[in-house]
Coordinates of C-alpha atoms in Angstrom, one line a residue:
X1 CA 7.8 -26.5 -16.7
X2 CA 8.1 -24.2 -13.7
X3 CA 7.0 -25.1 -10.2
X4 CA 3.9 -22.9 -9.7
X5 CA 4.0 -23.1 -5.9
X6 CA 7.5 -21.6 -6.1
X7 CA 6.2 -18.8 -8.4
X8 CA 3.2 -18.2 -6.0
X9 CA 5.6 -18.0 -3.0
X10 CA 7.8 -15.5 -4.8
X11 CA 4.9 -13.3 -5.9
X12 CA 3.3 -13.4 -2.5
X13 CA 6.6 -12.3 -0.9
X14 CA 6.6 -9.4 -3.3
X15 CA 3.0 -8.6 -2.5
X16 CA 3.8 -8.4 1.2
X17 CA 6.9 -6.3 0.5
X18 CA 5.0 -4.0 -1.9
X19 CA 2.1 -3.6 0.6
X20 CA 4.7 -2.7 3.2
X21 CA 6.1 -0.1 0.8
X22 CA 2.6 1.4 0.1
X23 CA 1.8 1.5 3.8
X24 CA 5.2 3.1 4.4
X25 CA 4.6 5.8 1.8
X26 CA 1.2 6.5 3.3
X27 CA 2.7 6.8 6.7
X28 CA 5.5 9.0 5.3
X29 CA 2.9 11.2 3.7
X30 CA 1.2 11.6 7.1
X31 CA 4.5 12.6 8.7
X32 CA 5.8 14.9 5.9
X33 CA 5.7 18.6 6.8
X34 CA 6.0 19.8 3.2
X35 CA 2.7 19.3 1.4
X36 CA 4.4 18.7 -2.0
X37 CA 6.4 15.8 -0.5
X38 CA 3.3 14.5 1.2
X39 CA 1.4 14.5 -2.1
X40 CA 4.3 12.7 -3.9
X41 CA 4.4 10.0 -1.2
X42 CA 0.6 9.6 -1.6
X43 CA 1.0 9.2 -5.3
X44 CA 3.8 6.6 -4.8
X45 CA 1.6 4.7 -2.3
X46 CA -1.2 4.5 -4.9
X47 CA 1.2 3.2 -7.5
X48 CA 2.4 0.5 -5.1
X49 CA -1.2 -0.5 -4.4
X50 CA -1.8 -0.9 -8.1
X51 CA 1.3 -3.1 -8.4
X52 CA -0.1 -5.2 -5.5
X53 CA -3.4 -5.6 -7.4
X54 CA -1.5 -6.8 -10.5
X55 CA 0.6 -9.2 -8.5
X56 CA -2.5 -10.6 -6.8
X57 CA -4.1 -11.3 -10.2
X58 CA -0.9 -13.1 -11.3
X59 CA -1.1 -15.3 -8.1
X60 CA -4.8 -16.1 -8.8
X61 CA -4.0 -16.9 -12.4
X62 CA -1.4 -19.4 -11.1
X63 CA -4.0 -21.0 -8.9
X64 CA -2.8 -19.5 -5.6
X65 CA -4.2 -17.5 -2.8
X66 CA -2.7 -14.0 -2.8
X67 CA -1.1 -12.5 0.2
X68 CA -3.4 -9.9 1.9
X69 CA -1.1 -8.5 4.6
X70 CA 2.4 -6.9 4.9
X71 CA 5.2 -8.1 7.1
X72 CA 5.8 -7.7 10.9
X73 CA 9.1 -6.2 10.1
X74 CA 7.5 -3.3 8.2
X75 CA 5.2 -2.6 11.1
X76 CA 8.3 -2.3 13.4
X77 CA 10.0 -0.1 10.8
X78 CA 7.0 2.3 10.7
X79 CA 7.1 2.6 14.5
X80 CA 10.7 3.5 14.2
X81 CA 9.9 6.1 11.5
X82 CA 7.2 7.5 13.8
X83 CA 9.7 7.9 16.6
X84 CA 12.4 9.5 14.4
X85 CA 9.9 11.8 12.8
X86 CA 8.6 13.0 16.1
X87 CA 12.1 13.8 17.1
X88 CA 12.9 15.8 13.9
X89 CA 11.7 19.2 12.9
X90 CA 12.0 18.7 9.2
X91 CA 11.3 16.0 6.5
X92 CA 14.9 14.7 6.4
X93 CA 14.2 11.8 8.8
X94 CA 11.1 10.8 6.9
X95 CA 13.0 10.9 3.6
X96 CA 15.9 8.9 5.0
X97 CA 13.5 6.2 6.1
X98 CA 11.8 6.2 2.7
X99 CA 15.2 5.8 1.0
X100 CA 16.0 2.8 3.2
X101 CA 12.6 1.3 2.2
X102 CA 13.4 1.9 -1.5
X103 CA 16.7 0.0 -1.2
X104 CA 14.8 -2.9 0.4
X105 CA 12.1 -3.2 -2.2
X106 CA 14.6 -2.8 -5.1
X107 CA 16.7 -5.7 -3.6
X108 CA 13.6 -7.9 -3.4
X109 CA 12.5 -7.3 -7.0
X110 CA 16.1 -7.8 -8.3
X111 CA 16.4 -11.0 -6.3
X112 CA 13.1 -12.2 -7.8
X113 CA 14.2 -11.3 -11.3
X114 CA 17.4 -13.2 -10.8
X115 CA 15.5 -16.4 -9.7
X116 CA 16.2 -18.8 -12.6
X117 CA 13.4 -21.1 -11.3
X118 CA 10.8 -18.4 -11.8
X119 CA 8.3 -19.3 -14.6
X120 CA 7.6 -16.9 -17.5
X121 CA 4.1 -15.8 -16.2
X122 CA 5.4 -15.0 -12.7
X123 CA 8.5 -13.3 -14.2
X124 CA 6.3 -11.1 -16.3
X125 CA 4.4 -10.1 -13.2
X126 CA 7.6 -9.3 -11.4
X127 CA 8.9 -7.2 -14.3
X128 CA 5.7 -5.2 -14.2
X129 CA 6.5 -4.1 -10.7
X130 CA 10.3 -4.0 -10.9
X131 CA 10.3 -0.4 -12.0
X132 CA 9.2 0.7 -8.5
X133 CA 12.7 0.8 -7.0
X134 CA 14.6 1.3 -10.2
X135 CA 12.8 4.6 -11.0
X136 CA 13.9 6.3 -7.8
X137 CA 17.3 4.8 -7.2

């Protein structure tokens, strides 16, 4: 039998990372100069928020308390993105930062999927959100 506290910790880590990603996409949408890019980022932010909702359900089903906040690192990253965007006249700086964020979330989900101690219920929840980074890589 899997250790549910381990599963809860893994899922909560992904919740925080996915919240960071959703917030990052919302921020990127605010900084995008091209309305089509902004709309795409808003759509991706909404998708991330749905994955967060699904992961929170999985944590509750395991008897845990779901994470409700992102990470401090993401806040610093958004401040950096704000600075880079204000210094740029186009969307390239915003897109570059989004790509860096995509690499990070993809790594987090791949690491979780490679965790042999992860129980089947938690693994199913991780697989439900794993398409996030894979789709755009």
